[in-house]
Tab-separated table of C-alpha atoms in Angstrom:
chain	number	residue	atom	x	y	z
A	1	UNK	CA	6.433	30.133	-14.665
A	2	UNK	CA	5.616	33.190	-12.291
A	3	UNK	CA	8.279	34.990	-10.250
A	4	UNK	CA	6.395	33.597	-7.138
A	5	UNK	CA	6.770	30.105	-8.259
A	6	UNK	CA	10.431	30.464	-8.579
A	7	UNK	CA	11.024	30.935	-4.982
A	8	UNK	CA	12.427	27.729	-3.842
A	9	UNK	CA	15.451	25.801	-2.503
A	10	UNK	CA	16.619	25.385	-6.096
A	11	UNK	CA	14.943	22.327	-6.941
A	12	UNK	CA	12.466	22.255	-9.886
A	13	UNK	CA	10.618	19.433	-11.213
A	14	UNK	CA	11.564	19.590	-15.034
A	15	UNK	CA	9.064	19.541	-17.768
A	16	UNK	CA	8.222	16.308	-19.651
A	17	UNK	CA	6.329	15.498	-22.560
A	18	UNK	CA	2.990	13.903	-21.776
A	19	UNK	CA	2.380	11.988	-24.940
A	20	UNK	CA	1.064	8.474	-24.982
A	21	UNK	CA	-2.127	6.550	-24.046
A	22	UNK	CA	-3.417	7.761	-20.547
A	23	UNK	CA	-6.909	6.488	-20.181
A	24	UNK	CA	-9.170	3.650	-20.886
A	25	UNK	CA	-11.177	5.530	-23.465
A	26	UNK	CA	-7.999	6.632	-25.184
A	27	UNK	CA	-6.636	3.204	-25.352
A	28	UNK	CA	-9.636	1.784	-26.821
A	29	UNK	CA	-9.463	4.624	-29.400
A	30	UNK	CA	-5.764	3.903	-30.155
A	31	UNK	CA	-6.548	0.263	-30.688
A	32	UNK	CA	-9.377	1.159	-33.084
A	33	UNK	CA	-7.284	3.570	-35.038
A	34	UNK	CA	-4.632	0.898	-35.454
A	35	UNK	CA	-7.164	-1.466	-36.909
A	36	UNK	CA	-8.371	1.119	-39.292
A	37	UNK	CA	-4.761	1.744	-40.596
A	38	UNK	CA	-4.272	-2.061	-41.116
A	39	UNK	CA	-7.484	-2.166	-43.085
A	40	UNK	CA	-6.563	0.928	-45.239
A	41	UNK	CA	-3.198	-0.359	-45.960
A	42	UNK	CA	-4.909	-3.521	-47.255
A	43	UNK	CA	-6.837	-1.180	-49.715
A	44	UNK	CA	-10.162	-2.458	-48.068
A	45	UNK	CA	-13.154	-0.426	-47.424
A	46	UNK	CA	-15.189	-1.069	-44.071
A	47	UNK	CA	-17.944	-2.933	-45.982
A	48	UNK	CA	-15.445	-5.150	-47.794
A	49	UNK	CA	-13.674	-6.163	-44.718
A	50	UNK	CA	-17.118	-6.778	-43.116
A	51	UNK	CA	-18.223	-9.015	-46.090
A	52	UNK	CA	-15.038	-10.971	-46.023
A	53	UNK	CA	-15.436	-11.806	-42.310
A	54	UNK	CA	-19.251	-12.186	-42.539
A	55	UNK	CA	-19.702	-9.309	-40.007
A	56	UNK	CA	-22.381	-6.520	-40.080
A	57	UNK	CA	-20.738	-3.506	-41.508
A	58	UNK	CA	-21.502	-1.677	-38.147
A	59	UNK	CA	-19.133	-4.189	-36.145
A	60	UNK	CA	-16.111	-2.589	-38.279
A	61	UNK	CA	-17.147	1.022	-37.660
A	62	UNK	CA	-17.687	0.231	-33.777
A	63	UNK	CA	-14.274	-1.457	-33.629
A	64	UNK	CA	-12.528	1.299	-35.315
A	65	UNK	CA	-14.002	4.110	-33.524
A	66	UNK	CA	-13.597	2.769	-30.100
A	67	UNK	CA	-17.206	1.899	-29.372
A	68	UNK	CA	-16.896	-1.699	-29.048
A	69	UNK	CA	-13.694	-3.776	-27.689
A	70	UNK	CA	-12.783	-6.787	-29.965
A	71	UNK	CA	-12.361	-10.249	-28.905
A	72	UNK	CA	-9.018	-12.163	-29.307
A	73	UNK	CA	-10.534	-13.757	-32.304
A	74	UNK	CA	-11.780	-10.551	-33.789
A	75	UNK	CA	-8.131	-9.236	-33.691
A	76	UNK	CA	-6.831	-12.761	-35.316
A	77	UNK	CA	-9.240	-12.636	-38.224
A	78	UNK	CA	-8.742	-8.836	-38.886
A	79	UNK	CA	-4.898	-9.234	-39.081
A	80	UNK	CA	-5.483	-12.410	-41.332
A	81	UNK	CA	-8.020	-10.422	-43.563
A	82	UNK	CA	-5.815	-7.419	-43.886
A	83	UNK	CA	-2.507	-9.543	-44.481
A	84	UNK	CA	-0.962	-8.013	-41.354
A	85	UNK	CA	-0.585	-11.067	-39.100
A	86	UNK	CA	2.775	-9.997	-38.006
A	87	UNK	CA	0.909	-7.284	-36.130
A	88	UNK	CA	-1.364	-9.943	-34.138
A	89	UNK	CA	0.836	-10.300	-31.099
A	90	UNK	CA	0.995	-6.419	-30.532
A	91	UNK	CA	-2.618	-6.112	-31.264
A	92	UNK	CA	-3.444	-8.757	-28.755
A	93	UNK	CA	-1.186	-7.258	-26.095
A	94	UNK	CA	-3.127	-3.842	-26.565
A	95	UNK	CA	-6.433	-5.756	-26.286
A	96	UNK	CA	-5.482	-7.537	-23.020
A	97	UNK	CA	-4.240	-4.241	-21.472
A	98	UNK	CA	-7.589	-2.992	-21.923
A	99	UNK	CA	-9.129	-6.209	-20.205
A	100	UNK	CA	-7.474	-5.153	-16.829
A	101	UNK	CA	-7.208	-1.464	-17.140
A	102	UNK	CA	-10.206	-0.181	-15.467
A	103	UNK	CA	-11.737	-2.166	-12.578
A	104	UNK	CA	-14.644	-0.608	-10.673
A	105	UNK	CA	-14.398	-0.448	-7.073
A	106	UNK	CA	-18.202	-1.416	-6.555
A	107	UNK	CA	-17.341	-4.578	-8.649
A	108	UNK	CA	-13.882	-5.241	-7.227
A	109	UNK	CA	-14.926	-4.758	-3.655
A	110	UNK	CA	-18.377	-6.601	-3.845
A	111	UNK	CA	-17.294	-9.044	-1.366
A	112	UNK	CA	-15.590	-6.829	1.031
A	113	UNK	CA	-12.251	-5.308	1.312
A	114	UNK	CA	-10.336	-8.423	2.358
A	115	UNK	CA	-10.326	-9.950	-1.152
A	116	UNK	CA	-8.673	-6.860	-2.756
A	117	UNK	CA	-6.033	-6.807	0.072
A	118	UNK	CA	-5.254	-10.416	-0.616
A	119	UNK	CA	-4.794	-9.707	-4.400
A	120	UNK	CA	-2.292	-7.109	-3.486
A	121	UNK	CA	-0.379	-9.315	-1.288
A	122	UNK	CA	0.138	-11.754	-4.395
A	123	UNK	CA	1.355	-8.679	-6.252
A	124	UNK	CA	3.712	-7.881	-3.417
A	125	UNK	CA	5.245	-11.357	-3.568
A	126	UNK	CA	5.929	-11.201	-7.390
A	127	UNK	CA	7.358	-7.655	-7.395
A	128	UNK	CA	11.043	-6.696	-6.901
A	129	UNK	CA	11.126	-2.924	-7.314
A	130	UNK	CA	8.314	-0.685	-5.972
A	131	UNK	CA	8.152	2.895	-7.040
A	132	UNK	CA	5.281	5.099	-5.313
A	133	UNK	CA	4.386	8.606	-5.713
A	134	UNK	CA	1.526	9.886	-3.380
A	135	UNK	CA	0.437	13.580	-3.300
A	136	UNK	CA	-2.461	13.078	-0.679
A	137	UNK	CA	-1.935	10.333	1.907
A	138	UNK	CA	0.844	7.839	3.136
A	139	UNK	CA	1.124	4.679	1.087
A	140	UNK	CA	-0.271	1.512	2.607
A	141	UNK	CA	3.185	-0.143	3.064
A	142	UNK	CA	4.152	2.707	5.413
A	143	UNK	CA	0.929	3.197	7.427
A	144	UNK	CA	0.256	2.539	10.986
A	145	UNK	CA	-2.535	0.638	12.076
A	146	UNK	CA	-4.609	3.772	13.135
A	147	UNK	CA	-3.909	5.716	10.004
A	148	UNK	CA	-4.802	2.511	7.828
A	149	UNK	CA	-7.974	2.206	9.762
A	150	UNK	CA	-9.010	5.721	9.076
A	151	UNK	CA	-8.287	5.217	5.302
A	152	UNK	CA	-10.359	1.814	4.974
A	153	UNK	CA	-13.147	3.472	6.954
A	154	UNK	CA	-13.259	6.237	4.325
A	155	UNK	CA	-13.621	3.627	1.665
A	156	UNK	CA	-16.528	1.774	3.575
A	157	UNK	CA	-18.236	5.114	3.822
A	158	UNK	CA	-17.847	6.396	0.361
A	159	UNK	CA	-18.284	3.214	-1.621
A	160	UNK	CA	-20.795	1.477	0.518
A	161	UNK	CA	-18.918	-1.725	0.667
A	162	UNK	CA	-18.857	-4.464	3.528
A	163	UNK	CA	-16.913	-3.078	6.654
A	164	UNK	CA	-14.487	-5.665	7.418
A	165	UNK	CA	-11.950	-3.087	8.704
A	166	UNK	CA	-10.214	-4.936	11.621
A	167	UNK	CA	-9.336	-7.840	9.276
A	168	UNK	CA	-8.037	-5.746	6.404
A	169	UNK	CA	-5.991	-3.673	8.620
A	170	UNK	CA	-4.285	-6.793	10.012
A	171	UNK	CA	-3.633	-7.852	6.292
A	172	UNK	CA	-2.036	-4.485	5.481
A	173	UNK	CA	0.056	-4.537	8.589
A	174	UNK	CA	1.227	-8.106	7.585
A	175	UNK	CA	2.068	-6.950	4.050
A	176	UNK	CA	4.616	-4.519	5.594
A	177	UNK	CA	6.847	-7.369	6.459
A	178	UNK	CA	8.414	-7.198	3.021
A	179	UNK	CA	9.845	-3.918	3.864
A	180	UNK	CA	12.618	-5.954	5.689
A	181	UNK	CA	13.174	-8.399	2.980
A	182	UNK	CA	16.522	-7.980	1.296
A	183	UNK	CA	15.303	-9.104	-2.150
A	184	UNK	CA	13.006	-6.158	-2.370
A	185	UNK	CA	13.486	-2.443	-3.051
A	186	UNK	CA	11.292	0.505	-2.468
A	187	UNK	CA	11.378	3.980	-3.536
A	188	UNK	CA	8.655	6.301	-2.050
A	189	UNK	CA	8.161	9.913	-2.873
A	190	UNK	CA	5.514	12.121	-1.066
A	191	UNK	CA	4.394	15.735	-1.364
A	192	UNK	CA	4.801	17.552	1.915
A	193	UNK	CA	1.005	18.170	1.549
A	194	UNK	CA	0.445	14.290	2.329
A	195	UNK	CA	2.124	14.965	5.657
A	196	UNK	CA	-0.196	17.771	6.583
A	197	UNK	CA	-3.847	17.014	5.177
A	198	UNK	CA	-6.395	16.237	8.148
A	199	UNK	CA	-7.453	12.977	6.919
A	200	UNK	CA	-7.657	11.390	10.389
A	201	UNK	CA	-7.368	12.695	14.189
A	202	UNK	CA	-4.329	14.677	15.145
A	203	UNK	CA	-3.058	12.098	17.457
A	204	UNK	CA	-3.385	9.369	14.613
A	205	UNK	CA	-1.506	11.556	12.184
A	206	UNK	CA	1.456	12.349	14.657
A	207	UNK	CA	1.981	8.888	15.318
A	208	UNK	CA	1.948	8.187	11.500
A	209	UNK	CA	4.690	10.918	10.877
A	210	UNK	CA	6.873	9.548	13.699
A	211	UNK	CA	6.814	6.043	11.945
A	212	UNK	CA	7.656	7.779	8.772
A	213	UNK	CA	11.006	8.928	10.520
A	214	UNK	CA	11.734	5.257	11.512
A	215	UNK	CA	11.020	3.616	8.271
A	216	UNK	CA	12.973	6.085	6.145
A	217	UNK	CA	16.161	4.667	7.637
A	218	UNK	CA	15.764	0.976	6.312
A	219	UNK	CA	18.488	-0.110	4.220
A	220	UNK	CA	16.282	-1.054	1.245
A	221	UNK	CA	13.952	1.822	1.503
A	222	UNK	CA	14.467	5.129	-0.443
A	223	UNK	CA	12.348	7.802	1.200
A	224	UNK	CA	11.807	11.434	-0.373
A	225	UNK	CA	9.625	14.380	0.404
A	226	UNK	CA	8.790	17.197	-2.047
A	227	UNK	CA	8.562	20.304	0.156
A	228	UNK	CA	6.332	23.160	-0.239
A	229	UNK	CA	9.170	25.421	-1.529
A	230	UNK	CA	9.758	23.179	-4.660
A	231	UNK	CA	8.323	24.546	-7.827
A	232	UNK	CA	6.559	22.145	-10.048
A	233	UNK	CA	6.698	22.135	-13.722
A	234	UNK	CA	4.343	19.066	-13.843
A	235	UNK	CA	1.434	18.995	-11.399
A	236	UNK	CA	1.240	16.299	-8.706
A	237	UNK	CA	-2.148	15.442	-10.101
A	238	UNK	CA	-2.538	12.072	-8.419
A	239	UNK	CA	-0.649	9.165	-6.889
A	240	UNK	CA	0.640	5.994	-8.703
A	241	UNK	CA	2.508	2.881	-8.058
A	242	UNK	CA	5.044	1.397	-10.556
A	243	UNK	CA	5.603	-2.291	-10.103
A	244	UNK	CA	8.906	-3.515	-11.564
A	245	UNK	CA	8.547	-2.436	-15.387
A	246	UNK	CA	5.090	-4.384	-15.597
A	247	UNK	CA	2.420	-2.249	-14.212
A	248	UNK	CA	1.307	1.038	-13.212
A	249	UNK	CA	-1.554	1.216	-10.544
A	250	UNK	CA	-3.531	4.386	-10.170
A	251	UNK	CA	-6.469	4.628	-7.686
A	252	UNK	CA	-9.377	6.886	-8.366
A	253	UNK	CA	-12.697	7.477	-6.663
A	254	UNK	CA	-14.607	5.124	-8.643
A	255	UNK	CA	-11.894	2.529	-10.000
A	256	UNK	CA	-8.511	1.140	-9.957
A	257	UNK	CA	-6.690	1.625	-13.210
A	258	UNK	CA	-3.978	-1.108	-13.985
A	259	UNK	CA	-1.868	0.119	-16.734
A	260	UNK	CA	0.515	-2.111	-18.700
A	261	UNK	CA	0.844	-0.697	-22.089
A	262	UNK	CA	4.544	0.082	-22.915
A	263	UNK	CA	3.837	3.922	-23.626
A	264	UNK	CA	2.075	4.280	-20.321
A	265	UNK	CA	4.704	2.578	-18.383
A	266	UNK	CA	7.366	4.735	-19.970
A	267	UNK	CA	5.363	7.940	-19.299
A	268	UNK	CA	4.833	7.175	-15.484
A	269	UNK	CA	8.459	6.069	-15.272
A	270	UNK	CA	9.455	9.645	-16.588
A	271	UNK	CA	7.000	11.347	-14.359
A	272	UNK	CA	8.401	9.412	-11.140
A	273	UNK	CA	12.025	10.196	-12.160
A	274	UNK	CA	11.290	13.966	-12.307
A	275	UNK	CA	9.307	13.870	-8.846
A	276	UNK	CA	11.994	11.796	-7.231
A	277	UNK	CA	14.656	14.278	-8.673
A	278	UNK	CA	12.809	16.895	-6.877
A	279	UNK	CA	12.430	15.339	-3.481
A	280	UNK	CA	14.629	15.737	-0.541
A	281	UNK	CA	16.017	12.742	1.174
A	282	UNK	CA	17.893	11.673	4.472
A	283	UNK	CA	18.402	14.261	7.051
A	284	UNK	CA	16.429	16.948	4.856
A	285	UNK	CA	13.559	14.682	4.613
A	286	UNK	CA	13.349	14.112	8.222
A	287	UNK	CA	13.495	17.707	8.935
A	288	UNK	CA	10.607	18.165	6.715
A	289	UNK	CA	8.676	15.464	8.676
A	290	UNK	CA	9.637	17.121	12.139
A	291	UNK	CA	8.472	20.470	10.836
A	292	UNK	CA	5.093	18.843	10.130
A	293	UNK	CA	4.920	17.168	13.576
A	294	UNK	CA	5.723	20.727	15.123
A	295	UNK	CA	3.100	22.474	13.270
A	296	UNK	CA	0.411	20.039	13.387
A	297	UNK	CA	-2.642	20.956	15.587
A	298	UNK	CA	-3.247	18.928	18.615
A	299	UNK	CA	-6.865	20.026	19.258
A	300	UNK	CA	-9.471	17.564	18.250
A	301	UNK	CA	-11.316	17.719	14.939
A	302	UNK	CA	-14.570	19.505	15.260
A	303	UNK	CA	-17.681	17.286	15.040
A	304	UNK	CA	-18.254	16.282	11.439
A	305	UNK	CA	-14.873	17.104	10.160
């Protein structure tokens, strides 16, 4: 770490080990590698296994090298043929994680934004502990109507999906009622950059920042901000949500990733804990927001910006 990056308020995000499956491709490769290990432990060649299952030899190669995803039945007969039936449940769990891991936005939003928002409402109902880290924008549960409208307008423009913006803004605002439910707990961590990016008109962002100050005082909401003076040992590469101990949700430009593998959940829990430790809370967090309000430009955005 350079001397310049050491200038801080004393909080440093500690280094972590980033081992574990972290992408759809890597997850498929990991499953294929485990299938290969079981075949070799059974002292079977790929051709011998294929013949015993009446498969073409190329299928064994494709499954082991992650070029094809197996079916549930493929997993069961593979485990049986390699005398490793005790591994069946773990292999099926890995396979089912692959099935929901990568959902392309173009496919998911084919019918418009409303259906996806309703799916999130169902997830909200079943989740008790919400942990969210965002490096770029304010999380949906904390957004004002105007800020939410700007975020959905970007989705419509980028993804070329049906623009039912008014309706989905109302759904998002309705979701926010769970912030007041005593059976739900929330821990939000934002970077200071998320308070300052010019993603909407100045008056919209100023209203959003003011709302953050009020929401930070809710009894079941823990709200932290990592200010610009904090030195990062792990880059805030992207935002993510941890829903209980069951799922990690990551949004990219092209897809929503739903990660459910134990290694992935533990990795993201560790990252969240480090980010949360580096954040400021309470009065200090409010002061960071107030500084952003004071520094925010009040002139309109130029045309096309």
